[in-house]
PDB file of C-alpha atoms and ligand atoms in Angstrom:
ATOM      1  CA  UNK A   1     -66.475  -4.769 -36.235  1.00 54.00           C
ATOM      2  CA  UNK A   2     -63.291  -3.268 -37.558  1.00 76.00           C
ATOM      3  CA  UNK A   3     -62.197  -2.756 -34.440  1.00 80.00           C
ATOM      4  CA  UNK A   4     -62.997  -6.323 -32.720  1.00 82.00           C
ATOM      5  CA  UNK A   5     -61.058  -7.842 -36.044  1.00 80.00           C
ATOM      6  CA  UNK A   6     -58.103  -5.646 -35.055  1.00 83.00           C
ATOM      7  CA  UNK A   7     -57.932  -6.855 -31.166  1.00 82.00           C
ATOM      8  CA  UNK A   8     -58.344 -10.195 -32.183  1.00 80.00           C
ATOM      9  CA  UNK A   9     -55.495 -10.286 -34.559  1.00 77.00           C
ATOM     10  CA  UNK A  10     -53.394  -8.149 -32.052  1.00 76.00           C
ATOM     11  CA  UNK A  11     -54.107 -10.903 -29.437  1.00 75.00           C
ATOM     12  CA  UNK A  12     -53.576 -13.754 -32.177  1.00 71.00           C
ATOM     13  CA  UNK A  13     -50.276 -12.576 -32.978  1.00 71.00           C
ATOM     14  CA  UNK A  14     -48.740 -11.989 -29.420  1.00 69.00           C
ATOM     15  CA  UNK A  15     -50.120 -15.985 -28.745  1.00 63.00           C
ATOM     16  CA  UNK A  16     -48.157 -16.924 -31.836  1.00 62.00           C
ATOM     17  CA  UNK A  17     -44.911 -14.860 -30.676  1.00 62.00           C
ATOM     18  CA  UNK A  18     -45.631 -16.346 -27.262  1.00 61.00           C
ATOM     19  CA  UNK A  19     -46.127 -20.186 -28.094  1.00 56.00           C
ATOM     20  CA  UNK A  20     -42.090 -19.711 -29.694  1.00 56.00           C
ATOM     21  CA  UNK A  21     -40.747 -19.573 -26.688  1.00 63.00           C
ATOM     22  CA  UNK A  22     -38.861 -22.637 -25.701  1.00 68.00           C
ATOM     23  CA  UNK A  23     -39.194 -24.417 -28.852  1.00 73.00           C
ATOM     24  CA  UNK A  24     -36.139 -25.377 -30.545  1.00 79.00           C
ATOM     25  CA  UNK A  25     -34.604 -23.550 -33.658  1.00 76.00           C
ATOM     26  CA  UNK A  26     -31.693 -24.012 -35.219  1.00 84.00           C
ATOM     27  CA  UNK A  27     -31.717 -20.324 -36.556  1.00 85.00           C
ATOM     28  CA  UNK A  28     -30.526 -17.810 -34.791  1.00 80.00           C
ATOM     29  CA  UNK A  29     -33.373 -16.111 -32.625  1.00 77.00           C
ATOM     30  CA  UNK A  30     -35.264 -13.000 -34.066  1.00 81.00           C
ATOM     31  CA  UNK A  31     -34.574 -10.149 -31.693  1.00 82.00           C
ATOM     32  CA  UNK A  32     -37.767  -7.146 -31.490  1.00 84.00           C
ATOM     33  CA  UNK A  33     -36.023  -5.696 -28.759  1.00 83.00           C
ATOM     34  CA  UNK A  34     -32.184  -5.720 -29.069  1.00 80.00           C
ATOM     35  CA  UNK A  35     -31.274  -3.762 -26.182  1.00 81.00           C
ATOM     36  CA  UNK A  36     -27.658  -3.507 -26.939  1.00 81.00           C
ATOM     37  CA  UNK A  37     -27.342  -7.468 -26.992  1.00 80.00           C
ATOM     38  CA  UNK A  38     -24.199  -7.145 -29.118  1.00 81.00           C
ATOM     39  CA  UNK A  39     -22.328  -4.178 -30.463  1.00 81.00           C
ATOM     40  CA  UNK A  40     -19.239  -3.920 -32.755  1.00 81.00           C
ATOM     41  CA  UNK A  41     -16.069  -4.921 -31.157  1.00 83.00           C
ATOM     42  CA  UNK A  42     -12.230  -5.686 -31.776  1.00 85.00           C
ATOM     43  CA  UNK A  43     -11.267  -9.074 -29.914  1.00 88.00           C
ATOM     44  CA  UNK A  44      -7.875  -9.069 -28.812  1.00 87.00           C
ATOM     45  CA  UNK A  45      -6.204 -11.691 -31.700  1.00 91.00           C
ATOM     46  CA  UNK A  46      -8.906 -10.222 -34.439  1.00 91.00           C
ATOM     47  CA  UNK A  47      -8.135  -8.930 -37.517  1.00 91.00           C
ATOM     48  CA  UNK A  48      -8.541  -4.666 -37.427  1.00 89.00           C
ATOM     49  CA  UNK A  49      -9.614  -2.507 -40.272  1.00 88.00           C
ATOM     50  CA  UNK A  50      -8.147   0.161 -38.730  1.00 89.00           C
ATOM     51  CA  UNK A  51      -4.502   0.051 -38.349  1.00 90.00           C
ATOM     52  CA  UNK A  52      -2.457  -0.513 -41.460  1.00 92.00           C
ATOM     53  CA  UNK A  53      -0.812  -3.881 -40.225  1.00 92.00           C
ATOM     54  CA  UNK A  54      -4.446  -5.452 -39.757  1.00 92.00           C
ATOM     55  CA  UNK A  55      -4.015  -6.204 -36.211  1.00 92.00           C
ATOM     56  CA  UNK A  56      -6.415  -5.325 -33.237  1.00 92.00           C
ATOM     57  CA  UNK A  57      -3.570  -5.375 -30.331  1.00 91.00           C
ATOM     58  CA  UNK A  58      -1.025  -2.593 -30.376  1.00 89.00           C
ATOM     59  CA  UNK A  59       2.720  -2.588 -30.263  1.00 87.00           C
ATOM     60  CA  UNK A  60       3.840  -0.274 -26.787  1.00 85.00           C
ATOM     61  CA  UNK A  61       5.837   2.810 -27.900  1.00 85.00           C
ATOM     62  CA  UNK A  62       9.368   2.322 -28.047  1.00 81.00           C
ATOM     63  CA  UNK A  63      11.047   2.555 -24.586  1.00 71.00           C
ATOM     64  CA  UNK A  64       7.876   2.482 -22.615  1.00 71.00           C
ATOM     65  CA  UNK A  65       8.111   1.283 -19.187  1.00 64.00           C
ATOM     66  CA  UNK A  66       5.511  -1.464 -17.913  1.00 63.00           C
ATOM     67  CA  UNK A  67       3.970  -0.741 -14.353  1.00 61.00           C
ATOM     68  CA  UNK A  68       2.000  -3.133 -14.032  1.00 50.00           C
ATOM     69  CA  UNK A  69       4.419  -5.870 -12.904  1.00 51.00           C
ATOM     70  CA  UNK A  70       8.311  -6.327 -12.290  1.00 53.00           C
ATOM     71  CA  UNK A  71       9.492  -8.602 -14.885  1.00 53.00           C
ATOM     72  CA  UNK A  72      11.063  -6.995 -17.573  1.00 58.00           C
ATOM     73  CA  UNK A  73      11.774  -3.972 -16.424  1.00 59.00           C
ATOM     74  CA  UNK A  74      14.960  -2.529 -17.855  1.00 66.00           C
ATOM     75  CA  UNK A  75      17.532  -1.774 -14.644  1.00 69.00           C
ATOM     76  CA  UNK A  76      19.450   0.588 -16.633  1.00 73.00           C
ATOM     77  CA  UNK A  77      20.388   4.125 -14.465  1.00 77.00           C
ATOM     78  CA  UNK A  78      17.748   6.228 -16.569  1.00 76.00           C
ATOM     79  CA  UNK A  79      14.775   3.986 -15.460  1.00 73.00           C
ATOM     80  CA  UNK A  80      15.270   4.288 -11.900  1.00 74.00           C
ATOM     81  CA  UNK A  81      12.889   6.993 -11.224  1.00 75.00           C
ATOM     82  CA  UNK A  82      10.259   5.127 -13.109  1.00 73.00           C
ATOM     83  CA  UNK A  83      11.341   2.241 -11.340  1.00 71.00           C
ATOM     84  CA  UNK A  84      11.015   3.369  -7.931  1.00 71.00           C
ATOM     85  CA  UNK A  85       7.827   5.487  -8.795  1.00 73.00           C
ATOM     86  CA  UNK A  86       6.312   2.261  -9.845  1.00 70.00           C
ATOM     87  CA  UNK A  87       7.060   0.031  -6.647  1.00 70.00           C
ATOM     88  CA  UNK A  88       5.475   3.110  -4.563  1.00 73.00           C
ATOM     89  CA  UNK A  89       2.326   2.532  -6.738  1.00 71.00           C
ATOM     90  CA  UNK A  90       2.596  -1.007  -6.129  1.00 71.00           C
ATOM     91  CA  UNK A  91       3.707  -0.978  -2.653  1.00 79.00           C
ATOM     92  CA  UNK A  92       5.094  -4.557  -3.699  1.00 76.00           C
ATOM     93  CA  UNK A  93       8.417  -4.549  -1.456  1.00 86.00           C
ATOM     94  CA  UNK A  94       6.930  -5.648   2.306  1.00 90.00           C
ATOM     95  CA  UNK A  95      10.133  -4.879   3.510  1.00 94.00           C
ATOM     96  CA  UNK A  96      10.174  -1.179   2.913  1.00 94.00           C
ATOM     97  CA  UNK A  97       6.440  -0.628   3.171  1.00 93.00           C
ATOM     98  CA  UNK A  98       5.349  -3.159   5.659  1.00 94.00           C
ATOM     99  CA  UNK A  99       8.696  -3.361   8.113  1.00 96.00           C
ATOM    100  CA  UNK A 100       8.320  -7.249   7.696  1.00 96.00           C
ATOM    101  CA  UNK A 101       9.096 -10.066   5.561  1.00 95.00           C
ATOM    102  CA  UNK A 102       5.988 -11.809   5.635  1.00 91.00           C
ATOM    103  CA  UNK A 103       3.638 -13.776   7.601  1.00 92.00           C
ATOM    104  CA  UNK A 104       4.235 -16.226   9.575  1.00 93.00           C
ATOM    105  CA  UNK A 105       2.456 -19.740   9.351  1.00 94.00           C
ATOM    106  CA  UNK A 106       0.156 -18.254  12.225  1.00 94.00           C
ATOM    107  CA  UNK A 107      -0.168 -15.578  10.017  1.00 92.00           C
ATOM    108  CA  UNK A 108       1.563 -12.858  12.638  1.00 93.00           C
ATOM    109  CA  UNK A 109       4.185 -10.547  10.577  1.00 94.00           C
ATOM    110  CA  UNK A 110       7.744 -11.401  10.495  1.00 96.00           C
ATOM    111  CA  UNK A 111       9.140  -7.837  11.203  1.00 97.00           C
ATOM    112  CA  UNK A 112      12.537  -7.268   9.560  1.00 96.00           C
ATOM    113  CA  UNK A 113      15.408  -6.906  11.873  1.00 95.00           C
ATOM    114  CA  UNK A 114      17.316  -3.759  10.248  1.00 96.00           C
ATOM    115  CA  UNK A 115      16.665  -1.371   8.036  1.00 97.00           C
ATOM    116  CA  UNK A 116      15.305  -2.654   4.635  1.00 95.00           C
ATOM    117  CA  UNK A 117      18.795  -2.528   2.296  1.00 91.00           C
ATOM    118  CA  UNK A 118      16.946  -0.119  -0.217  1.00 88.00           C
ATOM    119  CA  UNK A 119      17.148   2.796   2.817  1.00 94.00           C
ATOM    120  CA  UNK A 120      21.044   3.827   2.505  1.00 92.00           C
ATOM    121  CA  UNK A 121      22.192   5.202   5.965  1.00 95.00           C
ATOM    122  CA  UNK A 122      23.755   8.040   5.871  1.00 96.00           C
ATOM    123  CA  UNK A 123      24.232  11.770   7.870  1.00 96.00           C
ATOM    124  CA  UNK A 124      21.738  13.202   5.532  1.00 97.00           C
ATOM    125  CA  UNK A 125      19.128  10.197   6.576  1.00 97.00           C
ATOM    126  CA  UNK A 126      19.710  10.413  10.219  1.00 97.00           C
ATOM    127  CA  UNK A 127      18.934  14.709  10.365  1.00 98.00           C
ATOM    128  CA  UNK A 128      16.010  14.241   8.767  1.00 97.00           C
ATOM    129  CA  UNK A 129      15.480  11.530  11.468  1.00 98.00           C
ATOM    130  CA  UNK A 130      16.333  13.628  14.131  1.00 98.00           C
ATOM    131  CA  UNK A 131      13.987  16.666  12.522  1.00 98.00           C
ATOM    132  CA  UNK A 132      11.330  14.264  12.022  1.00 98.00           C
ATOM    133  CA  UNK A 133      11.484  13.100  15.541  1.00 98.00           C
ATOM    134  CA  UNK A 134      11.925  16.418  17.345  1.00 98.00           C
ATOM    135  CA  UNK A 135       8.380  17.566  15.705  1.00 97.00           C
ATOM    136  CA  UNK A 136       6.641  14.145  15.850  1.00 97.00           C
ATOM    137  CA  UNK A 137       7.704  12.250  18.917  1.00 97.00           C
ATOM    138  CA  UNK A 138       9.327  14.603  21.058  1.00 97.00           C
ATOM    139  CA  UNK A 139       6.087  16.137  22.796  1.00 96.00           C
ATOM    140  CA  UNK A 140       5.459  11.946  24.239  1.00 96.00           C
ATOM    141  CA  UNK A 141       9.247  10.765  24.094  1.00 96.00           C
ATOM    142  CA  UNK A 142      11.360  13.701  24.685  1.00 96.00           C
ATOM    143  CA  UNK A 143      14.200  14.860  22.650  1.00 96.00           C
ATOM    144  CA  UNK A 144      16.737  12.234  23.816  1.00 94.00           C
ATOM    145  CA  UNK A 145      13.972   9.548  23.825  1.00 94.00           C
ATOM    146  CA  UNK A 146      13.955   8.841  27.403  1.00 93.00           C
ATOM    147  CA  UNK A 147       9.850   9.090  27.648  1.00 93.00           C
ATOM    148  CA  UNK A 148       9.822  12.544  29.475  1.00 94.00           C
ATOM    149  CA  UNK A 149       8.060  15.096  26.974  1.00 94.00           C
ATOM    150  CA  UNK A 150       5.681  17.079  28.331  1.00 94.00           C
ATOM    151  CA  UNK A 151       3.138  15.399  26.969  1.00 92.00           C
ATOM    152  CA  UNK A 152       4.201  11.741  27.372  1.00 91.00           C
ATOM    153  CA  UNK A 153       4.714  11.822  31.084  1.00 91.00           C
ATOM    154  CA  UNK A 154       0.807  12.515  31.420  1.00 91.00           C
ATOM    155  CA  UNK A 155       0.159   9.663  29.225  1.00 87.00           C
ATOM    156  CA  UNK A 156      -1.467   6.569  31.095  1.00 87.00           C
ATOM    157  CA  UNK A 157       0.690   4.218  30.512  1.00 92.00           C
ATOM    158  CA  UNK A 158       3.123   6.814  30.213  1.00 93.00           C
ATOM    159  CA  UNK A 159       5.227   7.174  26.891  1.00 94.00           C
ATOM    160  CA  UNK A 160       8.247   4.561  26.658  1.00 94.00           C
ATOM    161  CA  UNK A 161      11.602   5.316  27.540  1.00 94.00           C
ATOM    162  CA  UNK A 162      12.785   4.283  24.203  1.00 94.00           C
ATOM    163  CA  UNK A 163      16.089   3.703  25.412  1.00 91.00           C
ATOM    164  CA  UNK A 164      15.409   1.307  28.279  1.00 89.00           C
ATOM    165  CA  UNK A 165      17.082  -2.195  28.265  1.00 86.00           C
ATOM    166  CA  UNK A 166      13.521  -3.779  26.924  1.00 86.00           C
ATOM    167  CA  UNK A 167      15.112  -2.471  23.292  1.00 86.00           C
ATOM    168  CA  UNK A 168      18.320  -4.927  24.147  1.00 82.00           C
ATOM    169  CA  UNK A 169      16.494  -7.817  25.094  1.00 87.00           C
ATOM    170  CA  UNK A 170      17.409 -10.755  22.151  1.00 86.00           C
ATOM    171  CA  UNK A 171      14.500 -11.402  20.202  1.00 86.00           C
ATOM    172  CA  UNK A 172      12.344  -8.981  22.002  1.00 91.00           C
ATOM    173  CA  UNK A 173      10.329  -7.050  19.107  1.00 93.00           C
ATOM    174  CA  UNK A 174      11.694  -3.816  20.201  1.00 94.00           C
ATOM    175  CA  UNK A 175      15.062  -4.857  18.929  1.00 93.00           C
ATOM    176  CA  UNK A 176      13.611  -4.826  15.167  1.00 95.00           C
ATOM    177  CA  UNK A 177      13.547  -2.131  13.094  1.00 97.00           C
ATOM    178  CA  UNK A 178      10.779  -3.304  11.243  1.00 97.00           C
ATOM    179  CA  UNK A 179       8.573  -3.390  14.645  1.00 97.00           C
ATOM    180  CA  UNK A 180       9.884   0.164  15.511  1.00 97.00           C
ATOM    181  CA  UNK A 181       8.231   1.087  12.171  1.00 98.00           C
ATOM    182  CA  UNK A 182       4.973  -0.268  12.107  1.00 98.00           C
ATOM    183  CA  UNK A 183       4.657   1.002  16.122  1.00 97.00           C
ATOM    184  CA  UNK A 184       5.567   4.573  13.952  1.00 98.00           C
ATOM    185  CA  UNK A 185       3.100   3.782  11.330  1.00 97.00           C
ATOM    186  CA  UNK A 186       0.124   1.772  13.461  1.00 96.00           C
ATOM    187  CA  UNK A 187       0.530   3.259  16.843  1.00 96.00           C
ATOM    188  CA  UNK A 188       0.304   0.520  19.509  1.00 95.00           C
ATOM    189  CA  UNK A 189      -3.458  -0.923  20.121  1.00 94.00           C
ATOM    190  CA  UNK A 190      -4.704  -1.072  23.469  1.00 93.00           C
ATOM    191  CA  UNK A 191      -4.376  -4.363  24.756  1.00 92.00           C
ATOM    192  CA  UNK A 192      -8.287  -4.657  25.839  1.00 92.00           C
ATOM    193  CA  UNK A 193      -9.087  -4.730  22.339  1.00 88.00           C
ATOM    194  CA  UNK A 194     -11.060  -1.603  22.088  1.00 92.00           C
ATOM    195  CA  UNK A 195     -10.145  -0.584  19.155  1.00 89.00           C
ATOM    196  CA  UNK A 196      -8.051   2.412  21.149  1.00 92.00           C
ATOM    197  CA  UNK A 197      -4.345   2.874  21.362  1.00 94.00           C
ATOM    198  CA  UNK A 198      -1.715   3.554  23.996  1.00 94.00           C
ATOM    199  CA  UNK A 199       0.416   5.060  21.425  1.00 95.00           C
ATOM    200  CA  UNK A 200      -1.147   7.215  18.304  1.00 95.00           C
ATOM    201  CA  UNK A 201      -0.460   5.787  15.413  1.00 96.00           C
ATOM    202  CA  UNK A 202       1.303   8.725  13.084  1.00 97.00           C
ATOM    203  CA  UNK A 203       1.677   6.733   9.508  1.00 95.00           C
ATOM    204  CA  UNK A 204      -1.252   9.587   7.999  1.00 94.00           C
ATOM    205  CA  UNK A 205       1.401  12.357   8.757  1.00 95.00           C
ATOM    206  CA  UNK A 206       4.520  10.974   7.018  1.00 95.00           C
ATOM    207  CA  UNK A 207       5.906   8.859   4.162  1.00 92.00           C
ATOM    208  CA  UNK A 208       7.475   5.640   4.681  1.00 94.00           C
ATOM    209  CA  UNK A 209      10.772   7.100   3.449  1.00 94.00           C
ATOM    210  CA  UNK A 210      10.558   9.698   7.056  1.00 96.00           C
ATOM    211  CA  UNK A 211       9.630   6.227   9.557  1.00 97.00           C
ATOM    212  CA  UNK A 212      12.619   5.090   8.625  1.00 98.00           C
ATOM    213  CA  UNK A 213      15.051   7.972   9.184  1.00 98.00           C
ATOM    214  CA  UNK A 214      13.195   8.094  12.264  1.00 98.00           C
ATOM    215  CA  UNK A 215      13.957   4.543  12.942  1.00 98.00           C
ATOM    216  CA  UNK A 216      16.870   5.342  12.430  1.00 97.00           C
ATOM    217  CA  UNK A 217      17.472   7.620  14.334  1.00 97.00           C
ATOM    218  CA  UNK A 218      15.936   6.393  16.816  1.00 96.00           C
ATOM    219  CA  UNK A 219      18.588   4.060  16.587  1.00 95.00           C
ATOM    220  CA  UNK A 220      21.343   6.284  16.740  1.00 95.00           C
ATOM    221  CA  UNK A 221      19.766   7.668  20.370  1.00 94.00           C
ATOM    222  CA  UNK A 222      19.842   4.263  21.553  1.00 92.00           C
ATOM    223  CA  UNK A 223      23.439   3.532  20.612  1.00 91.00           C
ATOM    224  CA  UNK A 224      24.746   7.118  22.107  1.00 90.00           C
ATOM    225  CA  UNK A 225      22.644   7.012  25.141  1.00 83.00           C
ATOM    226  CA  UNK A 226      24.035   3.450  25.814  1.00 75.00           C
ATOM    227  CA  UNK A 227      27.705   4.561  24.738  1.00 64.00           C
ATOM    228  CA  UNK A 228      30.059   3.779  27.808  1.00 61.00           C
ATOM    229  CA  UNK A 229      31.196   6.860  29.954  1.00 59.00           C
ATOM    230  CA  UNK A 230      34.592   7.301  29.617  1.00 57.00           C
ATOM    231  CA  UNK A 231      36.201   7.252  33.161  1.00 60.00           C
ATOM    232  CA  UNK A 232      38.293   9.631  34.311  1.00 59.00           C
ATOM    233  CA  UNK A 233      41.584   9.608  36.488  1.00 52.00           C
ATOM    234  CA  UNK A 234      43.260   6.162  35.860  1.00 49.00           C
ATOM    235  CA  UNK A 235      46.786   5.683  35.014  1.00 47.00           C
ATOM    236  CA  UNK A 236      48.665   7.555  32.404  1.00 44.00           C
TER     237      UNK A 236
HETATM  238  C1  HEC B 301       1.010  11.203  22.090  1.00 68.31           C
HETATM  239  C2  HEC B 301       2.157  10.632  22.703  1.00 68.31           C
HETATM  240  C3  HEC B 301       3.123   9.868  21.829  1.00 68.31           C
HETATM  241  C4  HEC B 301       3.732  10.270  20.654  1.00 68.31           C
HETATM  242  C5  HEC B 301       3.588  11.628  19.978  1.00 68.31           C
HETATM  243  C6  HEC B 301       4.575   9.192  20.251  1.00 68.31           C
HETATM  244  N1  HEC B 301       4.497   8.148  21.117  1.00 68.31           N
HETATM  245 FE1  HEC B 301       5.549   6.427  21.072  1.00 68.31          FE
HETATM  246  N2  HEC B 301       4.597   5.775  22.733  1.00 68.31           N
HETATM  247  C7  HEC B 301       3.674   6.490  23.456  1.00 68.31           C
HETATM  248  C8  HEC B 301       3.212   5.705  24.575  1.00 68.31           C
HETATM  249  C9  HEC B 301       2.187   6.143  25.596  1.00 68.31           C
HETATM  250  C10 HEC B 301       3.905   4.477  24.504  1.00 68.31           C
HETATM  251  C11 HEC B 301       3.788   3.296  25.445  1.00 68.31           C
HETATM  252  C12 HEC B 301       2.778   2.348  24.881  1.00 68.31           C
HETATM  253  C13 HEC B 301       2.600   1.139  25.743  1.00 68.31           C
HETATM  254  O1  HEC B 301       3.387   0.912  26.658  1.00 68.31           O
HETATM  255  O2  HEC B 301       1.644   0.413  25.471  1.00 68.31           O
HETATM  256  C14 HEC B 301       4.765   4.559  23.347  1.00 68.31           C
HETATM  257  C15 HEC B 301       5.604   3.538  22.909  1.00 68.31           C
HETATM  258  C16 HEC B 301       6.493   3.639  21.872  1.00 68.31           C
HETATM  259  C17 HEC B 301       7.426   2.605  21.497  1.00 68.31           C
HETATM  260  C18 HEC B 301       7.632   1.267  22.187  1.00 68.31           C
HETATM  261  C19 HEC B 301       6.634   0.261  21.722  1.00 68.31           C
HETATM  262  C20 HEC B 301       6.838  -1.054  22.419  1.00 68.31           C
HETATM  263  O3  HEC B 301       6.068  -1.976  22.084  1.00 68.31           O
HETATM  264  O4  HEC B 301       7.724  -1.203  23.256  1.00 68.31           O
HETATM  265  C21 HEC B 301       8.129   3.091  20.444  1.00 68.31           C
HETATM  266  C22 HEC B 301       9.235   2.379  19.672  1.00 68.31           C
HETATM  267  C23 HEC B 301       7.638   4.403  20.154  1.00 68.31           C
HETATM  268  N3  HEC B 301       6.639   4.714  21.030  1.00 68.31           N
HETATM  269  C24 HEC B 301       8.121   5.219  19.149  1.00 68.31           C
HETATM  270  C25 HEC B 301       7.580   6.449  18.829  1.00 68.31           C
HETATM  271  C26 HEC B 301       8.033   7.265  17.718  1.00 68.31           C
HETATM  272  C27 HEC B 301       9.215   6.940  16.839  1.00 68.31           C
HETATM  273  C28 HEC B 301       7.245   8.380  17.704  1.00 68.31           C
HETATM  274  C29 HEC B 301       7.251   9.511  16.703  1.00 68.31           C
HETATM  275  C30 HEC B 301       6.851   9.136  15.359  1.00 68.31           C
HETATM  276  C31 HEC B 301       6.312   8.274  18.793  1.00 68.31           C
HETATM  277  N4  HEC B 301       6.539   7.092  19.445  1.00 68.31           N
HETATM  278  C32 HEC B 301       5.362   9.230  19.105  1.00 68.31           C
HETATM  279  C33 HEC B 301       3.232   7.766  23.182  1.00 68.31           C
HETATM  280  C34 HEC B 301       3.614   8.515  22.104  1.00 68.31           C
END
């Protein structure tokens, strides 16, 4: 009897609990099971117990530098190296990282036409080019670029003569830096769209600060190789 009483409360109850739901209250719900509904928290503009000025949000120690976005950031000399630490992180200048300034309204790239102005050219740029290109391209390309490594003249189609007059051509891609780099960076897809390429793409094995001394001096080959001979005999 005891027990019967007991179920039939039990089941009483959990109607009563059950015939709430959906009826309007103006007090706010009982919870039974909470399940982390709400926990303590600081909103951003609240008022904090903690710090001695009362507010949640914290000042920035003095001279911190943001990273998070451009604006604001002091140009003085001694935050360069934050600076330019930050913009790798951010990868926010297309021109250096990408090799173009934008998309087009088709949405191709717009590759830039000479090196981006951040890269300064100098001897020290163009022999680390020249190392660079002697480990990494030579084997295809050869050491004075004319497509006749070892390895690039078994190469189907074989390795571009990167001096050849398609590198002159106005408007041609090949006469942009910023195509030379993402070729460096991206390799050259097959054109049937399988995925493959005709040249390797080799941007896993170097920074973006190496493409372009490469570019560079890939540049420089191009400009001695099409020097003009100087003829000899003539009049003196
Ligand atoms: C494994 C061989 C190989 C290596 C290594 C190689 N290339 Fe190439 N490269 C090729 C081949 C093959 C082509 C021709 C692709 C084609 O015609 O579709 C080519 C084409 C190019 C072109 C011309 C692209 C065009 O559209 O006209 C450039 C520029 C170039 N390579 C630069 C480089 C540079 C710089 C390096 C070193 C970072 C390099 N390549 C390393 C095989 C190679």
């Amino acid at each position: 009897m005891n027990n019967r009483l007991r179920t039939t409360l039990a089941l009483l109850s959990l109607a009563a609990l059950a015939g709430c739901r959906g009826d309007r209250e103006d007090a706010p719900p009982r919870e039974f099971f909470p399940d982390l509904d709400t926990q303590l928290k600081w909103t951003p503009q609240g008022r904090s117990e903690m710090f001695e000025d009362g507010r949640t949000m914290r000042q920035p120690p003095a001279g911190a530098v943001p990273f998070g976005r451009r604006a604001g950031v002091s140009d003085a000399a001694w935050a360069s190296p934050w600076a330019s630490e930050r913009d790798r992180f951010l990868r926010d200048d297309p021109a250096y990282f990408d090799g173009t300034s934008g998309r087009d309204a088709a949405g191709n790239p717009v590759f830039i036409e000479k090196l981006p102005a951040s890269v300064s050219v100098d001897k020290a740029l163009l022999l680390r080019g020249q190392e660079r290109f002697n480990i990494y391209c030579s084997v295809c390309h050869g050491y004075l670029g004319d497509g006749k490594g070892t390895v690039g003249v078994q190469y189907s189609p074989v390795a571009a003569d990167l001096n050849s007059p398609a590198f002159l051509v106005a408007d041609a891609p090949q006469t942009k830096d910023g195509y030379i780099f993402n070729i460096i960076r991206h390799g050259k897809p097959k054109p049937d769209g399988s995925g493959g390429f005709t040249m390797p793409p080799y941007g896993h094995a170097m920074s973006e600060a190496d493409s372009w001394a490469i570019v560079a001096y890939v540049r420089a080959l191009q400009a001695a190789r099409s020097a003009a001979t100087p003829t000899t005999g003539g009049s003196r």
